[in-house]
Amino acid sequence: MVGLKPSDIPPPLGVKVLSAGTAACIADLVTFPLDTAKVRLQIQGEKAATGAAKGIRYRGVFGTISTMVRTEGPRSLYNGLVAGLQRQMAFASIRIGLYDNVKSFYTRGKDNPNVGIRILAGCTTGAMAVSVAQPTDVVKVRFQAQMNLRGVGRRYNGTMQAYRQIFQLEGLRGFCSSNDDSNEGFSLHTMFFYTGTLPNITRNALVNCTELVSYDLIKEAILKHKLMSDNLPCHFVSAFGAGFITTVIASPVDVVKTRYMNSPPGQYRSSLNCAWTMMTKEGPTAFYKGFVPSFLRLGSWNVVMFVSFEQLKRAMMVSRSRIEAAA
């Protein structure tokens, strides 16, 4: 290690996990209103509005944000933020923080893994992360979908109350045998922790693979052709490109996941039934509802997260080197 700069030393697992979770929380704080607008657009048309919500219709990402601020107040843009930050510390720290180590595990320590290995590593860490963070995702989505209007009943008043209430009303039954023909393992009273687990695992496997592999490959190509050095502009371009590619691929599954998670027990028999209902009632364009906010959110989220992640890793490695040198 003598003569190596801190940036040349591979960061240990703990540094990567902590950096990933912290960077994801920073990105969520910046982009959460876009995510909330995306959820509102995705569930629009799912069921008839009642009461004070009857005359409200969302049009576009900035129109949605404007409507929410006007009708519900600016705080509504951050509905579910606590659960969102809990989700990122549980979710991003695993899917992003473990990615390099899982990739090395599959290649048995060899350098320059092929695209297939990178995709496999992304799927693995994405699925692992969902299994841990699923409860927080359900609460986050339900809070974002909840309208803060007079005359409209609120499902939940606080994050911990939401966890308790969902558990009490929807039970703790896990993956149960289902009476539908999808064989996905969901019943009408599926445990709340795993409401929408199949579409969520599918969505996050897609997002994780596309996001991390795209970022990896774009950054690698930029450095290989010496278009930029390994610094902030390179990280910015790589993250923005990864965000666009990810949105195109993952948007249909993301819409189904949001609809299924937000639905009351019994509305859909399964995630496939949810997708089929959307197709037959609203047409194929329903799968790309909220595409613009999804892209704005994923693009900006990727930029903030990856730039923060790279800088946090370097800062932690510099601090570690100074502590070791002083010792």
Coordinates of C-alpha atoms in Angstrom, one line a residue:
M1 CA 0.0 0.0 0.0
V2 CA 3.1 2.3 0.3
G3 CA 3.1 5.0 -2.4
L4 CA -0.6 4.5 -3.2
K5 CA -3.0 7.4 -3.0
P6 CA -6.2 6.9 -1.0
S7 CA -8.2 6.9 -4.2
D8 CA -6.2 4.0 -5.5
I9 CA -6.9 1.8 -2.6
P10 CA -10.2 -0.2 -2.9
P11 CA -12.6 0.9 -0.2
P12 CA -13.6 -1.8 2.4
L13 CA -17.1 -3.1 2.5
G14 CA -18.2 -1.0 5.5
V15 CA -17.1 2.2 3.7
K16 CA -19.1 1.3 0.5
V17 CA -22.2 0.2 2.5
L18 CA -22.3 3.4 4.6
S19 CA -21.4 5.7 1.7
A20 CA -24.2 4.1 -0.5
G21 CA -26.9 4.5 2.2
T22 CA -25.9 8.1 3.1
A23 CA -25.6 9.1 -0.6
A24 CA -29.0 7.6 -1.3
C25 CA -30.6 9.5 1.6
I26 CA -29.1 12.8 0.3
A27 CA -30.5 12.0 -3.2
D28 CA -33.9 11.3 -1.7
L29 CA -34.0 14.6 0.2
V30 CA -33.3 16.4 -3.0
T31 CA -35.7 14.5 -5.4
F32 CA -38.5 13.3 -3.1
P33 CA -41.1 15.8 -4.5
L34 CA -40.5 14.3 -8.0
D35 CA -41.0 10.8 -6.6
T36 CA -44.3 11.9 -4.9
A37 CA -45.5 13.5 -8.1
K38 CA -44.6 10.3 -10.0
V39 CA -46.7 8.2 -7.6
R40 CA -49.7 10.5 -7.8
L41 CA -49.6 10.4 -11.7
Q42 CA -49.2 6.6 -11.7
I43 CA -52.3 6.0 -9.5
Q44 CA -54.4 8.6 -11.3
G45 CA -57.4 6.9 -12.9
E46 CA -57.1 3.8 -10.7
K47 CA -60.4 4.6 -8.9
A48 CA -63.0 7.3 -9.0
A49 CA -62.2 10.3 -6.8
T50 CA -64.7 11.3 -4.1
G51 CA -65.3 14.3 -1.9
A52 CA -62.8 17.2 -2.0
A53 CA -60.6 15.1 -4.3
K54 CA -63.2 14.9 -7.0
G55 CA -62.2 18.0 -9.0
I56 CA -58.5 17.4 -8.7
R57 CA -56.6 16.2 -11.8
Y58 CA -52.9 16.0 -12.2
R59 CA -51.2 17.0 -15.5
G60 CA -47.5 16.6 -15.9
V61 CA -44.8 16.5 -13.2
F62 CA -44.7 20.2 -12.5
G63 CA -48.4 20.6 -12.9
T64 CA -48.8 17.8 -10.3
I65 CA -46.4 19.5 -7.9
S66 CA -48.1 22.8 -8.4
T67 CA -51.6 21.2 -7.8
M68 CA -50.4 19.5 -4.6
V69 CA -48.8 22.6 -3.2
R70 CA -52.0 24.6 -4.0
T71 CA -54.5 22.1 -2.7
E72 CA -52.6 20.3 0.1
G73 CA -49.7 22.6 1.0
P74 CA -45.9 22.2 0.3
R75 CA -45.5 19.6 3.1
S76 CA -47.5 17.2 1.0
L77 CA -44.6 16.8 -1.4
Y78 CA -42.7 15.1 1.4
N79 CA -45.4 12.7 2.5
G80 CA -43.6 9.4 3.4
L81 CA -40.1 11.0 3.7
V82 CA -39.3 9.2 7.0
A83 CA -40.2 5.8 5.5
G84 CA -38.3 6.8 2.3
L85 CA -35.1 7.5 4.3
Q86 CA -35.5 4.3 6.2
R87 CA -35.9 2.5 2.9
Q88 CA -32.7 4.0 1.5
M89 CA -30.6 3.1 4.5
A90 CA -31.8 -0.5 4.3
F91 CA -32.1 -0.7 0.5
A92 CA -29.3 1.3 -1.2
S93 CA -26.7 0.3 1.3
I94 CA -27.3 -3.3 0.2
R95 CA -28.0 -3.0 -3.6
I96 CA -25.2 -0.4 -4.3
G97 CA -22.8 -1.0 -1.4
L98 CA -22.5 -4.8 -2.0
Y99 CA -22.5 -4.6 -5.8
D100 CA -18.7 -4.6 -6.3
N101 CA -18.2 -7.4 -3.7
V102 CA -20.9 -9.6 -5.3
K103 CA -19.4 -8.9 -8.7
S104 CA -16.0 -10.0 -7.4
F105 CA -17.5 -13.1 -5.9
Y106 CA -19.0 -14.2 -9.2
T107 CA -15.7 -13.6 -11.0
R108 CA -13.7 -15.1 -8.2
G109 CA -11.6 -11.9 -7.9
K110 CA -10.8 -11.5 -11.6
D111 CA -10.8 -8.0 -13.1
N112 CA -13.0 -6.7 -16.1
P113 CA -16.1 -8.8 -15.6
N114 CA -18.4 -9.2 -18.6
V115 CA -21.8 -7.7 -18.9
G116 CA -23.5 -11.0 -17.9
I117 CA -21.7 -11.1 -14.6
R118 CA -22.5 -7.4 -13.9
I119 CA -26.2 -8.1 -14.6
L120 CA -26.2 -11.1 -12.4
A121 CA -24.5 -9.1 -9.6
G122 CA -27.1 -6.4 -10.0
C123 CA -30.0 -8.8 -9.9
T124 CA -28.5 -10.5 -6.8
T125 CA -28.0 -7.3 -4.7
G126 CA -31.4 -5.9 -5.9
A127 CA -33.3 -9.0 -4.8
M128 CA -31.4 -9.0 -1.5
A129 CA -32.2 -5.4 -0.9
V130 CA -35.9 -5.7 -1.6
S131 CA -36.3 -8.6 0.9
V132 CA -35.0 -6.3 3.6
A133 CA -36.5 -3.0 2.6
Q134 CA -40.0 -4.1 1.5
P135 CA -42.0 -2.9 4.6
T136 CA -40.6 0.6 4.3
D137 CA -41.4 0.7 0.6
V138 CA -45.1 -0.2 1.2
V139 CA -45.4 2.6 3.8
K140 CA -43.6 5.1 1.7
V141 CA -45.9 4.6 -1.3
R142 CA -49.1 4.6 0.7
F143 CA -48.1 7.9 2.4
Q144 CA -47.2 9.5 -1.0
A145 CA -50.6 8.4 -2.4
Q146 CA -52.5 9.8 0.6
M147 CA -54.1 13.2 0.0
N148 CA -54.1 15.8 2.8
L149 CA -57.5 17.4 2.1
R150 CA -60.4 18.3 4.3
G151 CA -63.2 15.8 3.8
V152 CA -60.9 13.1 2.6
G153 CA -60.1 10.4 5.2
R154 CA -56.4 9.9 6.0
R155 CA -55.3 6.3 6.1
Y156 CA -52.3 7.0 8.3
N157 CA -51.1 9.8 10.6
G158 CA -47.6 8.8 11.3
T159 CA -44.9 6.4 10.1
M160 CA -44.9 4.1 13.1
Q161 CA -48.7 4.2 13.3
A162 CA -48.8 3.1 9.7
Y163 CA -46.6 0.1 10.4
R164 CA -48.8 -0.9 13.3
Q165 CA -52.1 -0.3 11.6
I166 CA -51.1 -2.1 8.4
F167 CA -49.9 -5.0 10.5
Q168 CA -53.1 -5.1 12.6
L169 CA -55.5 -4.9 9.7
E170 CA -53.7 -6.9 7.0
G171 CA -51.9 -9.5 9.1
L172 CA -48.6 -11.3 9.2
R173 CA -49.1 -14.3 6.9
G174 CA -46.1 -14.0 4.5
F175 CA -46.2 -15.8 1.2
C176 CA -49.4 -17.8 1.3
S177 CA -51.1 -20.1 -1.1
S178 CA -53.3 -18.1 -3.4
N179 CA -56.7 -19.0 -4.9
D180 CA -55.9 -17.2 -8.2
D181 CA -54.2 -18.8 -11.2
S182 CA -51.0 -16.8 -11.2
N183 CA -49.1 -19.1 -8.8
E184 CA -47.3 -16.0 -7.5
G185 CA -47.9 -16.9 -3.8
F186 CA -50.2 -13.9 -3.0
S187 CA -53.5 -14.2 -1.2
L188 CA -56.0 -11.4 -0.7
H189 CA -54.7 -10.9 2.8
T190 CA -51.0 -11.1 2.0
M191 CA -48.8 -9.9 4.7
F192 CA -48.3 -6.1 4.4
F193 CA -44.5 -6.4 4.4
Y194 CA -44.7 -8.3 1.1
T195 CA -47.6 -6.6 -0.6
G196 CA -46.4 -6.3 -4.2
T197 CA -43.2 -8.2 -3.5
L198 CA -43.0 -9.9 -6.9
P199 CA -43.5 -6.7 -8.9
N200 CA -41.2 -5.0 -6.5
I201 CA -38.4 -7.6 -6.8
T202 CA -38.9 -7.6 -10.6
R203 CA -38.8 -3.8 -10.7
N204 CA -35.8 -3.5 -8.4
A205 CA -33.8 -6.2 -10.2
L206 CA -34.4 -4.3 -13.4
V207 CA -33.6 -1.0 -11.9
N208 CA -30.5 -2.3 -10.1
C209 CA -29.1 -4.1 -13.1
T210 CA -29.8 -1.3 -15.5
E211 CA -28.7 1.5 -13.1
L212 CA -25.5 0.0 -11.9
V213 CA -24.5 -1.8 -15.1
S214 CA -25.2 1.3 -17.2
Y215 CA -23.3 3.5 -14.9
D216 CA -20.4 1.0 -14.8
L217 CA -20.2 0.7 -18.6
I218 CA -20.7 4.4 -19.4
K219 CA -18.1 5.4 -16.9
E220 CA -15.7 2.7 -18.1
A221 CA -16.1 3.8 -21.7
I222 CA -15.5 7.4 -20.9
L223 CA -12.3 6.5 -19.0
K224 CA -11.2 4.0 -21.7
H225 CA -11.5 6.6 -24.5
K226 CA -10.0 9.3 -22.2
L227 CA -13.0 11.6 -22.8
M228 CA -12.9 12.7 -19.1
S229 CA -10.9 11.8 -16.0
D230 CA -12.4 10.0 -13.1
N231 CA -13.9 13.0 -11.5
L232 CA -17.2 14.8 -10.9
P233 CA -18.1 15.6 -14.6
C234 CA -17.5 11.9 -15.5
H235 CA -19.7 10.8 -12.6
F236 CA -22.4 13.3 -13.6
V237 CA -22.6 12.1 -17.3
S238 CA -22.5 8.4 -16.4
A239 CA -25.2 8.8 -13.8
F240 CA -27.5 10.9 -16.1
G241 CA -27.2 8.3 -18.9
A242 CA -27.9 5.5 -16.4
G243 CA -31.0 7.3 -15.2
F244 CA -32.5 7.6 -18.6
I245 CA -31.8 4.0 -19.6
T246 CA -33.2 2.7 -16.3
T247 CA -36.4 4.8 -16.7
V248 CA -37.2 3.4 -20.2
I249 CA -36.7 -0.2 -19.1
A250 CA -38.2 -0.2 -15.6
S251 CA -41.2 2.2 -16.0
P252 CA -43.9 -0.4 -16.8
V253 CA -43.0 -2.6 -13.8
D254 CA -42.7 0.5 -11.6
V255 CA -46.3 1.6 -12.4
V256 CA -47.7 -1.9 -11.7
K257 CA -45.7 -2.0 -8.4
T258 CA -47.1 1.4 -7.3
R259 CA -50.7 0.5 -8.2
Y260 CA -50.5 -2.9 -6.5
M261 CA -48.8 -1.6 -3.3
N262 CA -51.4 1.2 -2.9
S263 CA -54.4 -1.0 -3.6
P264 CA -56.7 -2.2 -0.7
P265 CA -57.0 -5.9 -0.1
G266 CA -59.1 -7.6 -2.8
Q267 CA -58.8 -4.9 -5.5
Y268 CA -56.3 -7.0 -7.5
R269 CA -55.9 -10.8 -7.3
S270 CA -52.2 -10.6 -8.1
S271 CA -49.6 -8.3 -9.7
L272 CA -50.3 -9.9 -13.1
N273 CA -54.1 -9.3 -12.6
C274 CA -53.2 -5.6 -11.8
A275 CA -51.2 -5.4 -15.0
W276 CA -54.0 -7.0 -17.1
T277 CA -56.6 -4.7 -15.5
M278 CA -54.5 -1.7 -16.5
M279 CA -54.0 -3.0 -20.0
T280 CA -57.7 -3.7 -20.6
K281 CA -59.2 -0.6 -18.9
E282 CA -56.6 2.1 -19.7
G283 CA -54.5 0.7 -22.6
P284 CA -50.7 0.2 -23.0
T285 CA -50.0 3.9 -22.3
A286 CA -51.0 3.3 -18.7
F287 CA -47.7 1.5 -18.2
Y288 CA -45.8 4.8 -18.9
K289 CA -47.9 7.0 -16.8
G290 CA -45.6 9.3 -14.9
F291 CA -42.7 8.7 -17.3
V292 CA -41.4 12.3 -17.3
P293 CA -41.4 12.6 -13.4
S294 CA -39.9 9.1 -13.3
F295 CA -37.1 10.2 -15.6
L296 CA -36.6 13.5 -13.9
R297 CA -36.6 11.7 -10.6
L298 CA -34.3 8.8 -11.6
G299 CA -32.0 11.1 -13.6
S300 CA -31.6 13.6 -10.9
W301 CA -31.5 10.9 -8.2
N302 CA -28.8 9.1 -10.0
V303 CA -26.7 12.2 -10.5
V304 CA -27.0 13.2 -6.8
M305 CA -26.5 9.7 -5.5
F306 CA -23.6 8.6 -7.6
V307 CA -21.7 11.9 -7.3
S308 CA -22.3 11.9 -3.5
F309 CA -21.4 8.2 -3.3
E310 CA -18.1 8.6 -5.2
Q311 CA -17.1 11.7 -3.1
L312 CA -18.1 10.1 0.2
K313 CA -16.1 7.0 -0.6
R314 CA -13.0 9.1 -1.3
A315 CA -13.5 11.3 1.8
M316 CA -13.8 8.3 4.0
M317 CA -10.7 6.7 2.5
V318 CA -8.7 9.9 2.9
S319 CA -9.9 10.1 6.6
R320 CA -9.0 6.5 7.1
S321 CA -5.5 6.9 5.6
R322 CA -4.9 10.0 7.9
I323 CA -6.0 8.1 11.0
E324 CA -3.8 5.1 10.1
A325 CA -0.8 7.5 9.3
A326 CA -1.3 9.2 12.7
A327 CA -1.4 5.9 14.5

